mmCIF file of C-alpha atoms in Angstrom:
data_model
loop_
_atom_site.group_PDB
_atom_site.id
_atom_site.type_symbol
_atom_site.label_atom_id
_atom_site.label_comp_id
_atom_site.label_asym_id
_atom_site.label_seq_id
_atom_site.Cartn_x
_atom_site.Cartn_y
_atom_site.Cartn_z
ATOM 1 C CA MET A 1 111.290 101.937 83.583
ATOM 2 C CA SER A 2 109.290 98.753 84.045
ATOM 3 C CA LEU A 3 107.242 97.098 81.273
ATOM 4 C CA VAL A 4 103.445 96.800 81.594
ATOM 5 C CA ARG A 5 101.384 94.130 79.802
ATOM 6 C CA ILE A 6 97.962 95.226 78.609
ATOM 7 C CA PRO A 7 95.659 92.299 77.949
ATOM 8 C CA ILE A 8 92.912 92.881 75.371
ATOM 9 C CA LYS A 9 89.802 90.819 74.748
ATOM 10 C CA ASP A 10 89.411 88.495 71.872
ATOM 11 C CA LYS A 11 87.569 90.237 68.974
ATOM 12 C CA MET A 12 86.299 89.772 65.399
ATOM 13 C CA GLY A 13 87.947 92.725 63.600
ATOM 14 C CA SER A 14 88.232 94.138 60.078
ATOM 15 C CA VAL A 15 91.480 94.665 58.457
ATOM 16 C CA GLU A 16 90.778 98.489 58.725
ATOM 17 C CA LYS A 17 90.379 98.393 62.419
ATOM 18 C CA LEU A 18 93.640 96.497 62.911
ATOM 19 C CA ASP A 19 95.425 99.044 60.606
ATOM 20 C CA GLU A 20 93.876 101.846 62.700
ATOM 21 C CA LEU A 21 95.381 100.375 65.809
ATOM 22 C CA ARG A 22 98.681 99.890 64.164
ATOM 23 C CA VAL A 23 98.848 103.495 62.854
ATOM 24 C CA GLY A 24 97.685 104.794 66.223
ATOM 25 C CA LEU A 25 100.419 103.089 68.117
ATOM 26 C CA THR A 26 103.095 104.223 65.704
ATOM 27 C CA GLN A 27 101.704 107.864 66.087
ATOM 28 C CA ILE A 28 102.221 107.962 69.909
ATOM 29 C CA PRO A 29 104.863 110.582 70.580
ATOM 30 C CA ASN A 30 108.313 109.148 71.297
ATOM 31 C CA ILE A 31 107.021 105.515 70.945
ATOM 32 C CA ASP A 32 110.466 104.516 69.577
ATOM 33 C CA GLY A 33 112.443 103.145 72.333
ATOM 34 C CA LYS A 34 109.371 102.485 74.583
ATOM 35 C CA ARG A 35 109.875 98.697 73.785
ATOM 36 C CA LEU A 36 106.452 98.290 72.131
ATOM 37 C CA ARG A 37 105.504 94.727 71.439
ATOM 38 C CA VAL A 38 102.175 93.507 70.187
ATOM 39 C CA HIS A 39 101.309 89.868 70.728
ATOM 40 C CA ASN A 40 98.222 88.038 69.172
ATOM 41 C CA GLN A 41 96.940 85.239 67.159
ATOM 42 C CA LEU A 42 95.060 86.018 63.890
ATOM 43 C CA THR A 43 92.765 83.663 62.180
ATOM 44 C CA LEU A 44 91.290 84.775 58.803
ATOM 45 C CA GLN A 45 87.546 84.340 58.593
ATOM 46 C CA GLY A 46 86.131 85.817 55.341
ATOM 47 C CA HIS A 47 86.747 89.552 55.412
ATOM 48 C CA TYR A 48 87.500 89.628 59.204
ATOM 49 C CA TYR A 49 90.137 88.373 61.483
ATOM 50 C CA GLN A 50 89.499 86.622 64.616
ATOM 51 C CA ILE A 51 92.081 88.061 66.955
ATOM 52 C CA THR A 52 92.902 85.978 70.250
ATOM 53 C CA ASP A 53 95.575 85.831 72.801
ATOM 54 C CA PHE A 54 95.938 89.737 72.336
ATOM 55 C CA SER A 55 98.191 91.798 74.554
ATOM 56 C CA ILE A 56 100.495 94.668 74.125
ATOM 57 C CA GLU A 57 103.645 95.279 76.021
ATOM 58 C CA VAL A 58 105.146 98.756 76.509
ATOM 59 C CA ASP A 59 107.005 100.898 78.817
ATOM 60 C CA GLN A 60 104.851 102.118 81.729
ATOM 61 C CA SER A 61 105.471 105.691 80.871
ATOM 62 C CA VAL A 62 103.216 105.480 77.790
ATOM 63 C CA GLU A 63 100.634 102.981 79.120
ATOM 64 C CA LYS A 64 97.853 105.585 79.143
ATOM 65 C CA GLU A 65 98.586 106.747 75.612
ATOM 66 C CA VAL A 66 98.516 103.091 74.382
ATOM 67 C CA ARG A 67 95.323 102.375 76.162
ATOM 68 C CA ASP A 68 93.696 105.494 74.497
ATOM 69 C CA VAL A 69 94.673 104.199 71.069
ATOM 70 C CA VAL A 70 93.319 100.673 71.788
ATOM 71 C CA ARG A 71 89.976 102.151 73.049
ATOM 72 C CA LYS A 72 89.644 104.532 69.856
ATOM 73 C CA ALA A 73 90.165 101.435 67.649
ATOM 74 C CA ASP A 74 87.220 99.766 69.457
ATOM 75 C CA PHE A 75 89.170 97.119 71.203
ATOM 76 C CA GLU A 76 88.248 96.302 74.912
ATOM 77 C CA PHE A 77 90.609 95.381 77.767
ATOM 78 C CA ARG A 78 90.434 92.245 79.700
ATOM 79 C CA GLY A 79 89.607 93.490 83.239
ATOM 80 C CA THR A 80 87.815 96.501 84.416
ATOM 81 C CA PRO A 81 90.072 99.202 86.063
ATOM 82 C CA LEU A 82 89.839 98.876 89.900
ATOM 83 C CA LEU A 83 89.009 102.491 90.043
ATOM 84 C CA ASP A 84 85.592 101.829 88.288
ATOM 85 C CA LEU A 85 84.585 99.116 90.748
ATOM 86 C CA PRO A 86 82.158 100.099 93.478
ATOM 87 C CA GLY A 87 83.885 100.457 96.973
ATOM 88 C CA THR A 88 87.439 100.519 95.593
ATOM 89 C CA ARG A 89 88.038 104.097 96.179
ATOM 90 C CA GLU A 90 86.628 104.146 99.727
ATOM 91 C CA ALA A 91 88.758 101.024 100.591
ATOM 92 C CA VAL A 92 91.963 102.772 99.307
ATOM 93 C CA GLU A 93 91.257 105.866 101.311
ATOM 94 C CA SER A 94 90.653 103.821 104.426
ATOM 95 C CA MET A 95 93.908 101.919 103.906
ATOM 96 C CA VAL A 96 95.927 105.103 103.379
ATOM 97 C CA LYS A 97 94.203 106.583 106.511
ATOM 98 C CA GLN A 98 95.522 103.657 108.489
ATOM 99 C CA HIS A 99 98.951 104.084 106.963
ATOM 100 C CA ALA A 100 99.027 107.787 108.028
ATOM 101 C CA LYS A 101 98.138 106.680 111.604
ATOM 102 C CA GLU A 102 100.342 103.845 112.260
ATOM 103 C CA ASN A 103 104.005 105.258 111.898
ATOM 104 C CA ARG A 104 106.049 106.879 114.416
ATOM 105 C CA GLU A 105 109.469 107.100 112.579
ATOM 106 C CA THR A 106 107.940 108.219 109.304
ATOM 107 C CA GLN A 107 105.057 110.628 108.666
ATOM 108 C CA LEU A 108 102.930 110.451 105.646
ATOM 109 C CA LYS A 109 102.689 113.619 103.826
ATOM 110 C CA TYR A 110 101.059 112.664 100.554
ATOM 111 C CA ALA A 111 99.553 109.417 98.949
ATOM 112 C CA VAL A 112 98.904 109.503 95.296
ATOM 113 C CA TRP A 113 97.042 106.752 93.585
ATOM 114 C CA PHE A 114 98.290 106.387 89.892
ATOM 115 C CA ARG A 115 98.168 103.903 87.040
ATOM 116 C CA LEU A 116 94.408 104.075 87.491
ATOM 117 C CA GLU A 117 93.860 101.897 84.438
ATOM 118 C CA ASP A 118 95.269 98.760 86.195
ATOM 119 C CA PRO A 119 92.577 95.989 86.708
ATOM 120 C CA HIS A 120 94.522 94.163 89.258
ATOM 121 C CA ALA A 121 96.788 96.347 91.304
ATOM 122 C CA ILE A 122 96.605 99.464 93.325
ATOM 123 C CA HIS A 123 99.625 101.689 92.771
ATOM 124 C CA LEU A 124 100.322 104.204 95.598
ATOM 125 C CA LEU A 125 103.166 106.702 95.758
ATOM 126 C CA GLU A 126 103.443 107.468 99.497
ATOM 127 C CA ILE A 127 105.715 110.426 100.301
ATOM 128 C CA GLU A 128 106.795 110.139 103.957
ATOM 129 C CA GLU A 129 109.085 112.176 106.050
ATOM 130 C CA GLY A 130 111.679 109.768 107.360
ATOM 131 C CA ALA A 131 111.487 107.145 104.619
ATOM 132 C CA PHE A 132 114.825 105.737 103.361
ATOM 133 C CA ASP A 133 116.257 107.604 100.570
ATOM 134 C CA PRO A 134 118.542 105.525 98.345
ATOM 135 C CA GLY A 135 119.857 108.664 96.793
ATOM 136 C CA ASP A 136 119.142 107.790 93.190
ATOM 137 C CA GLY A 137 115.566 108.807 92.647
ATOM 138 C CA SER A 138 114.533 105.325 91.702
ATOM 139 C CA LEU A 139 111.212 105.238 93.323
ATOM 140 C CA GLN A 140 111.010 101.571 93.612
ATOM 141 C CA GLY A 141 107.787 99.890 94.574
ATOM 142 C CA ILE A 142 107.183 96.940 96.686
ATOM 143 C CA ALA A 143 104.164 94.735 96.056
ATOM 144 C CA MET A 144 101.979 93.380 98.821
ATOM 145 C CA ALA A 145 99.069 91.002 98.516
ATOM 146 C CA ALA A 146 95.765 92.938 98.725
ATOM 147 C CA GLY A 147 94.032 90.387 100.804
ATOM 148 C CA SER A 148 90.645 91.879 101.889
ATOM 149 C CA THR A 149 92.004 95.380 102.169
ATOM 150 C CA VAL A 150 90.769 96.455 98.740
ATOM 151 C CA PRO A 151 88.115 94.160 97.265
ATOM 152 C CA GLU A 152 88.863 92.723 93.745
ATOM 153 C CA ALA A 153 92.614 93.944 93.886
ATOM 154 C CA ARG A 154 95.233 91.320 93.696
ATOM 155 C CA LYS A 155 98.188 93.365 94.805
ATOM 156 C CA ILE A 156 98.899 96.819 96.439
ATOM 157 C CA VAL A 157 102.162 98.214 95.256
ATOM 158 C CA ILE A 158 103.582 100.935 97.470
ATOM 159 C CA TYR A 159 106.141 103.314 96.197
ATOM 160 C CA LEU A 160 107.489 104.632 99.542
ATOM 161 C CA ALA A 161 109.610 107.722 99.117
ATOM 162 C CA SER A 162 111.081 110.441 101.195
ATOM 163 C CA PRO A 163 110.405 113.970 99.986
ATOM 164 C CA GLN A 164 114.163 114.137 98.963
ATOM 165 C CA GLU A 165 113.734 111.046 96.865
ATOM 166 C CA PHE A 166 110.699 112.250 95.095
ATOM 167 C CA ARG A 167 112.297 115.550 94.430
ATOM 168 C CA LYS A 168 115.345 113.828 92.850
ATOM 169 C CA ALA A 169 113.081 111.505 90.907
ATOM 170 C CA LEU A 170 111.325 114.510 89.210
ATOM 171 C CA VAL A 171 114.794 115.394 87.821
ATOM 172 C CA VAL A 172 116.377 112.046 87.034
ATOM 173 C CA ASN A 173 113.432 109.702 86.676
ATOM 174 C CA PRO A 174 110.916 111.769 84.535
ATOM 175 C CA ASP A 175 109.442 108.772 82.755
ATOM 176 C CA HIS A 176 108.513 106.961 86.058
ATOM 177 C CA ALA A 177 104.699 106.469 85.951
ATOM 178 C CA ALA A 178 104.409 108.292 89.495
ATOM 179 C CA VAL A 179 106.294 111.208 88.334
ATOM 180 C CA GLN A 180 104.155 111.548 85.099
ATOM 181 C CA ALA A 181 101.026 110.972 87.109
ATOM 182 C CA VAL A 182 101.721 113.794 89.580
ATOM 183 C CA ARG A 183 102.729 116.227 86.707
ATOM 184 C CA GLU A 184 99.587 115.339 84.842
ATOM 185 C CA HIS A 185 97.510 114.825 87.886
ATOM 186 C CA SER A 186 93.995 115.857 86.546
ATOM 187 C CA GLU A 187 93.946 112.842 84.331
ATOM 188 C CA LYS A 188 96.284 110.196 85.713
ATOM 189 C CA ALA A 189 96.090 110.394 89.470
ATOM 190 C CA ILE A 190 94.058 110.748 92.570
ATOM 191 C CA LEU A 191 95.529 112.552 95.714
ATOM 192 C CA VAL A 192 94.267 110.098 98.426
ATOM 193 C CA TYR A 193 96.053 111.782 101.340
ATOM 194 C CA PRO A 194 95.461 114.421 102.541
ATOM 195 C CA SER A 195 92.562 114.251 100.165
ATOM 196 C CA GLU A 196 91.574 114.966 96.635
ATOM 197 C CA SER A 197 91.148 118.684 96.310
ATOM 198 C CA GLU A 198 92.328 121.553 94.175
ATOM 199 C CA GLU A 199 94.021 123.216 97.206
ATOM 200 C CA ASN A 200 95.862 120.007 98.267
ATOM 201 C CA TRP A 201 97.093 119.375 94.752
ATOM 202 C CA ARG A 202 98.353 122.968 94.600
ATOM 203 C CA GLN A 203 100.195 122.481 97.872
ATOM 204 C CA LEU A 204 101.777 119.309 96.666
ATOM 205 C CA LEU A 205 102.910 120.890 93.320
ATOM 206 C CA ALA A 206 104.115 124.028 94.956
ATOM 207 C CA GLU A 207 106.128 121.941 97.608
ATOM 208 C CA PHE A 208 107.999 120.015 94.815
ATOM 209 C CA GLY A 209 108.317 123.076 92.455
ATOM 210 C CA ILE A 210 106.101 121.333 89.847
ATOM 211 C CA GLN A 211 104.395 123.754 87.336
ATOM 212 C CA ASP A 212 100.567 123.208 87.477
ATOM 213 C CA LEU A 213 99.751 122.598 83.787
ATOM 214 C CA ARG A 214 96.212 123.472 84.304
ATOM 215 C CA ALA A 215 96.872 126.866 85.682
ATOM 216 C CA MET B 1 139.987 75.834 105.290
ATOM 217 C CA ASN B 2 141.705 76.170 101.957
ATOM 218 C CA ALA B 3 140.842 78.798 99.298
ATOM 219 C CA HIS B 4 138.422 76.726 97.437
ATOM 220 C CA GLU B 5 136.470 75.847 100.561
ATOM 221 C CA ARG B 6 136.418 79.516 101.543
ATOM 222 C CA THR B 7 134.953 80.540 98.230
ATOM 223 C CA GLU B 8 132.276 77.920 98.579
ATOM 224 C CA LEU B 9 131.462 79.022 102.122
ATOM 225 C CA ALA B 10 131.154 82.682 100.906
ATOM 226 C CA MET B 11 128.802 81.863 98.121
ATOM 227 C CA HIS B 12 126.599 79.694 100.308
ATOM 228 C CA THR B 13 126.513 82.485 102.804
ATOM 229 C CA LEU B 14 125.527 84.921 100.116
ATOM 230 C CA TYR B 15 122.704 82.789 98.720
ATOM 231 C CA GLN B 16 121.390 82.221 102.388
ATOM 232 C CA GLY B 17 121.309 85.990 102.704
ATOM 233 C CA LEU B 18 119.473 86.487 99.410
ATOM 234 C CA ALA B 19 116.984 83.814 100.428
ATOM 235 C CA ASP B 20 116.464 85.870 103.639
ATOM 236 C CA LEU B 21 115.740 88.904 101.427
ATOM 237 C CA LEU B 22 113.200 87.069 99.508
ATOM 238 C CA GLY B 23 111.711 86.000 102.891
ATOM 239 C CA ALA B 24 111.498 89.563 104.007
ATOM 240 C CA ARG B 25 109.487 90.434 100.824
ATOM 241 C CA ALA B 26 107.293 87.313 101.323
ATOM 242 C CA TYR B 27 106.437 88.493 104.908
ATOM 243 C CA LEU B 28 105.530 91.852 103.644
ATOM 244 C CA ASP B 29 103.536 90.269 100.910
ATOM 245 C CA GLY B 30 101.151 88.831 103.448
ATOM 246 C CA GLN B 31 101.134 91.569 105.977
ATOM 247 C CA VAL B 32 98.008 93.213 104.822
ATOM 248 C CA SER B 33 95.770 90.331 105.566
ATOM 249 C CA LEU B 34 97.557 88.665 108.419
ATOM 250 C CA THR B 35 97.034 90.729 111.569
ATOM 251 C CA PHE B 36 95.624 89.989 115.083
ATOM 252 C CA SER B 37 94.244 92.439 117.474
ATOM 253 C CA THR B 38 95.339 92.082 121.220
ATOM 254 C CA PRO B 39 94.642 94.333 124.216
ATOM 255 C CA LEU B 40 98.267 95.582 123.859
ATOM 256 C CA GLY B 41 97.952 96.450 120.230
ATOM 257 C CA ARG B 42 97.696 94.998 116.685
ATOM 258 C CA LEU B 43 100.170 92.136 115.823
ATOM 259 C CA GLU B 44 101.549 92.409 112.356
ATOM 260 C CA LEU B 45 104.299 90.768 110.343
ATOM 261 C CA ALA B 46 106.233 93.931 109.485
ATOM 262 C CA HIS B 47 108.935 93.055 112.165
ATOM 263 C CA MET B 48 109.579 89.706 110.365
ATOM 264 C CA ALA B 49 110.469 91.668 107.248
ATOM 265 C CA VAL B 50 112.687 93.849 109.234
ATOM 266 C CA SER B 51 114.348 90.862 110.871
ATOM 267 C CA LYS B 52 114.819 89.069 107.715
ATOM 268 C CA SER B 53 116.248 92.185 106.042
ATOM 269 C CA HIS B 54 118.721 92.384 108.959
ATOM 270 C CA GLN B 55 119.716 88.758 108.578
ATOM 271 C CA SER B 56 120.112 89.332 104.872
ATOM 272 C CA VAL B 57 122.367 92.349 105.335
ATOM 273 C CA GLU B 58 124.405 90.270 107.820
ATOM 274 C CA LYS B 59 125.011 87.324 105.713
ATOM 275 C CA VAL B 60 125.582 89.248 102.334
ATOM 276 C CA LEU B 61 128.260 91.249 104.094
ATOM 277 C CA LYS B 62 129.833 88.291 105.813
ATOM 278 C CA GLY B 63 129.999 86.290 102.636
ATOM 279 C CA TYR B 64 131.463 89.316 100.806
ATOM 280 C CA LEU B 65 134.156 89.630 103.456
ATOM 281 C CA VAL B 66 135.014 85.881 103.413
ATOM 282 C CA PHE B 67 135.020 85.817 99.608
ATOM 283 C CA HIS B 68 137.593 88.446 99.666
ATOM 284 C CA GLY B 69 139.855 86.618 102.135
ATOM 285 C CA GLN B 70 139.041 88.585 105.287
ATOM 286 C CA SER B 71 139.459 86.892 108.640
ATOM 287 C CA ILE B 72 135.801 87.439 109.690
ATOM 288 C CA ASN B 73 134.269 84.550 111.266
ATOM 289 C CA PRO B 74 130.754 84.316 109.673
ATOM 290 C CA PHE B 75 129.370 82.265 112.551
ATOM 291 C CA ARG B 76 130.200 85.016 115.136
ATOM 292 C CA GLY B 77 128.111 88.059 115.935
ATOM 293 C CA HIS B 78 125.410 89.807 114.072
ATOM 294 C CA ASP B 79 127.146 93.103 113.282
ATOM 295 C CA PRO B 80 129.911 92.539 110.640
ATOM 296 C CA LEU B 81 129.660 96.111 109.337
ATOM 297 C CA THR B 82 129.873 97.673 112.785
ATOM 298 C CA ARG B 83 132.943 95.578 113.474
ATOM 299 C CA VAL B 84 134.639 96.233 110.196
ATOM 300 C CA MET B 85 133.874 99.998 110.278
ATOM 301 C CA ASN B 86 135.307 100.027 113.881
ATOM 302 C CA GLY B 87 138.619 98.613 112.587
ATOM 303 C CA GLU B 88 138.217 94.844 112.900
ATOM 304 C CA GLY B 89 140.354 93.047 110.358
ATOM 305 C CA GLY B 90 143.000 95.607 110.459
ATOM 306 C CA ASN B 91 143.886 97.964 107.547
ATOM 307 C CA ALA B 92 144.387 95.677 104.564
ATOM 308 C CA SER B 93 143.868 97.482 101.307
ATOM 309 C CA PHE B 94 140.564 95.666 100.526
ATOM 310 C CA LEU B 95 139.138 96.702 103.838
ATOM 311 C CA LEU B 96 140.305 100.318 103.475
ATOM 312 C CA LYS B 97 138.552 100.338 100.089
ATOM 313 C CA PHE B 98 135.501 98.712 101.422
ATOM 314 C CA ARG B 99 135.099 101.177 104.365
ATOM 315 C CA THR B 100 135.619 104.109 101.917
ATOM 316 C CA THR B 101 132.917 102.591 99.509
ATOM 317 C CA MET B 102 130.534 102.250 102.389
ATOM 318 C CA ARG B 103 131.100 105.770 103.712
ATOM 319 C CA GLN B 104 130.840 107.400 100.403
ATOM 320 C CA SER B 105 127.552 105.613 99.426
ATOM 321 C CA SER B 106 124.636 107.908 98.714
ATOM 322 C CA GLY B 107 121.497 108.260 100.947
ATOM 323 C CA GLY B 108 123.019 107.729 104.279
ATOM 324 C CA ILE B 109 122.901 104.057 103.861
ATOM 325 C CA ILE B 110 125.800 103.412 106.063
ATOM 326 C CA HIS B 111 123.818 104.891 109.029
ATOM 327 C CA ARG B 112 120.723 102.787 108.108
ATOM 328 C CA LEU B 113 122.855 99.617 107.940
ATOM 329 C CA LEU B 114 124.535 100.427 111.278
ATOM 330 C CA SER B 115 121.188 100.983 112.915
ATOM 331 C CA MET B 116 119.741 97.696 111.431
ATOM 332 C CA GLU B 117 122.723 95.808 112.957
ATOM 333 C CA GLN B 118 121.765 97.194 116.331
ATOM 334 C CA MET B 119 118.301 95.486 115.943
ATOM 335 C CA ALA B 120 119.813 91.842 116.522
ATOM 336 C CA PRO B 121 118.574 90.401 119.785
ATOM 337 C CA ASN B 122 121.065 90.538 122.659
ATOM 338 C CA PRO B 123 120.351 89.097 126.201
ATOM 339 C CA PRO B 124 120.074 91.974 128.938
ATOM 340 C CA PRO B 125 123.311 92.510 130.823
ATOM 341 C CA VAL B 126 121.822 90.884 134.014
ATOM 342 C CA GLN B 127 120.339 87.302 134.062
ATOM 343 C CA ASP B 128 118.050 87.570 137.126
ATOM 344 C CA LEU B 129 114.580 88.680 135.886
ATOM 345 C CA ASP B 130 113.999 90.686 139.194
ATOM 346 C CA GLN B 131 117.179 92.817 138.373
ATOM 347 C CA ILE B 132 116.279 93.634 134.989
ATOM 348 C CA GLU B 133 115.086 97.139 134.481
ATOM 349 C CA LEU B 134 112.510 97.390 131.689
ATOM 350 C CA THR B 135 114.037 100.706 130.468
ATOM 351 C CA ASP B 136 117.265 98.690 129.755
ATOM 352 C CA LEU B 137 115.700 96.419 127.204
ATOM 353 C CA PRO B 138 117.102 97.545 123.787
ATOM 354 C CA ILE B 139 115.033 97.687 120.523
ATOM 355 C CA ASN B 140 115.234 94.455 118.529
ATOM 356 C CA THR B 141 113.154 92.335 116.266
ATOM 357 C CA GLU B 142 112.399 89.423 118.454
ATOM 358 C CA TYR B 143 111.741 90.135 122.137
ATOM 359 C CA PRO B 144 109.771 92.853 124.003
ATOM 360 C CA PHE B 145 111.836 96.109 124.360
ATOM 361 C CA TRP B 146 111.558 99.605 125.915
ATOM 362 C CA ASP B 147 110.319 102.136 123.392
ATOM 363 C CA ASN B 148 112.389 105.218 124.354
ATOM 364 C CA ALA B 149 110.475 107.578 122.208
ATOM 365 C CA ALA B 150 107.109 106.506 123.523
ATOM 366 C CA GLY B 151 108.175 105.694 126.984
ATOM 367 C CA TYR B 152 106.712 102.257 127.288
ATOM 368 C CA LEU B 153 107.405 98.537 126.878
ATOM 369 C CA THR B 154 106.446 97.096 123.552
ATOM 370 C CA SER B 155 107.062 94.185 121.231
ATOM 371 C CA PRO B 156 108.421 94.043 117.761
ATOM 372 C CA ALA B 157 105.029 92.619 116.366
ATOM 373 C CA ILE B 158 103.265 95.750 117.594
ATOM 374 C CA HIS B 159 106.002 98.359 117.197
ATOM 375 C CA PHE B 160 107.260 97.785 113.717
ATOM 376 C CA LYS B 161 105.044 98.855 110.842
ATOM 377 C CA ARG B 162 104.687 98.740 107.127
ATOM 378 C CA ALA B 163 106.998 101.648 106.527
ATOM 379 C CA ASP B 164 109.739 100.163 108.700
ATOM 380 C CA ALA B 165 109.542 96.937 106.643
ATOM 381 C CA PHE B 166 109.755 98.905 103.354
ATOM 382 C CA ASN B 167 112.702 100.865 104.606
ATOM 383 C CA ALA B 168 114.544 97.782 105.675
ATOM 384 C CA ILE B 169 113.998 95.951 102.496
ATOM 385 C CA ARG B 170 115.051 99.007 100.279
ATOM 386 C CA VAL B 171 118.166 99.411 102.630
ATOM 387 C CA THR B 172 119.048 95.785 101.906
ATOM 388 C CA ILE B 173 118.636 96.100 98.353
ATOM 389 C CA SER B 174 120.720 99.231 98.153
ATOM 390 C CA LEU B 175 123.507 97.340 99.856
ATOM 391 C CA CYS B 176 123.249 94.552 97.440
ATOM 392 C CA GLU B 177 123.406 97.182 94.559
ATOM 393 C CA ILE B 178 126.488 98.765 96.066
ATOM 394 C CA LEU B 179 128.360 95.444 96.327
ATOM 395 C CA ALA B 180 127.151 94.336 92.963
ATOM 396 C CA GLY B 181 128.810 97.354 91.448
ATOM 397 C CA GLU B 182 132.261 96.464 92.870
ATOM 398 C CA ASP B 183 134.646 93.985 91.061
ATOM 399 C CA ASP B 184 133.392 91.622 88.473
ATOM 400 C CA ASP B 185 133.700 88.131 90.201
ATOM 401 C CA ASP B 186 131.415 85.279 90.996
ATOM 402 C CA TYR B 187 130.096 87.142 94.090
ATOM 403 C CA THR B 188 129.046 90.257 92.386
ATOM 404 C CA GLN B 189 127.624 88.284 89.489
ATOM 405 C CA GLY B 190 125.509 86.222 91.907
ATOM 406 C CA LEU B 191 124.235 89.584 93.397
ATOM 407 C CA ARG B 192 123.554 90.981 89.945
ATOM 408 C CA ARG B 193 121.637 87.926 88.789
ATOM 409 C CA PHE B 194 119.502 88.020 91.843
ATOM 410 C CA LEU B 195 118.713 91.857 91.464
ATOM 411 C CA GLU B 196 117.812 91.212 87.866
ATOM 412 C CA THR B 197 115.585 88.375 88.678
ATOM 413 C CA PHE B 198 113.679 89.976 91.595
ATOM 414 C CA PRO B 199 113.529 93.647 90.658
ATOM 415 C CA LEU B 200 111.229 95.967 92.632
ATOM 416 C CA ASP B 201 108.345 97.454 90.665
#
């Protein structure tokens, strides 16, 4: 499982707020072993701390939970999630449509956009018939420069997987962010291809034997 | 060539192969924005990633065989795996073990690697252009070829797409992982350090 770094804006904060953040982080389920590291510089100014160079490193699998705690403690992230920027969603849909058209030896079945909080990169799980299956369910992603394909994005990370690899990942790689996103799709992911709809999600979940937690 | 020189040659071949793999990833990295539309189709750089992946496979395998004292000439041919799997080099115990390892590797990687080796450009069997049948031009990553499935002439820059590049890079990395899991020596350590330095996301 790869580490993510979550950059947080400089802030003048009280001791109580800092403590709220600390307690919130330690209360995240199974946070032990998730390689949580908090980096910052604290300067005491009266009853407040000036917090600078602030970031949190943690396993990708609990990124969303950590971001929720950071938000609750009234801290803000450096960088707006790409999803919230105008035109991003349409650009991602257009790119995926192109992917669906362009291959002869592979055939796109599903494209899932996950790690929606990322302000710099689009993370796409693309399940394609005919994709190479390394046999280990590793679901490795390969980054490409975004260029002008998706405005404001620096990178597009494609996790190209055959249906067999994704099926194996569900069993052997449950902490992978893509696996978690599909399992908890309503909050963590957008089904870009065929399209975001209840029916298409149901089809994907049924095909891979995933219980629909919302049912 | 003495044993020391052979080892040095093997390690240089390995590192050149790993640089090819970095090159494959670099081509893919720029693929999204570097395209050019022509009347025959859209030119992309995916074929460069496929080509560099194949060159990486070739060198990583050749270096591995040379490192282990095999009589494979690294300067000859582009298909060391095909040759070894077809029996070249004889039945030394190292080669028997190597063939078994490759056959037993998961994910059908052996078939992918053998297919990749067929992508190297080879001249058509006849030299006179007038005698060349377009349908005889085999798929490769550098020159126009006949697309059997589609039934027309095409070129690598138009034919190969993003998914082909992704597959080729992942196959190459899988090969590196397989070899890195073998005996603990300078060669496997070189592979491991590379894989740790340049992991996929």
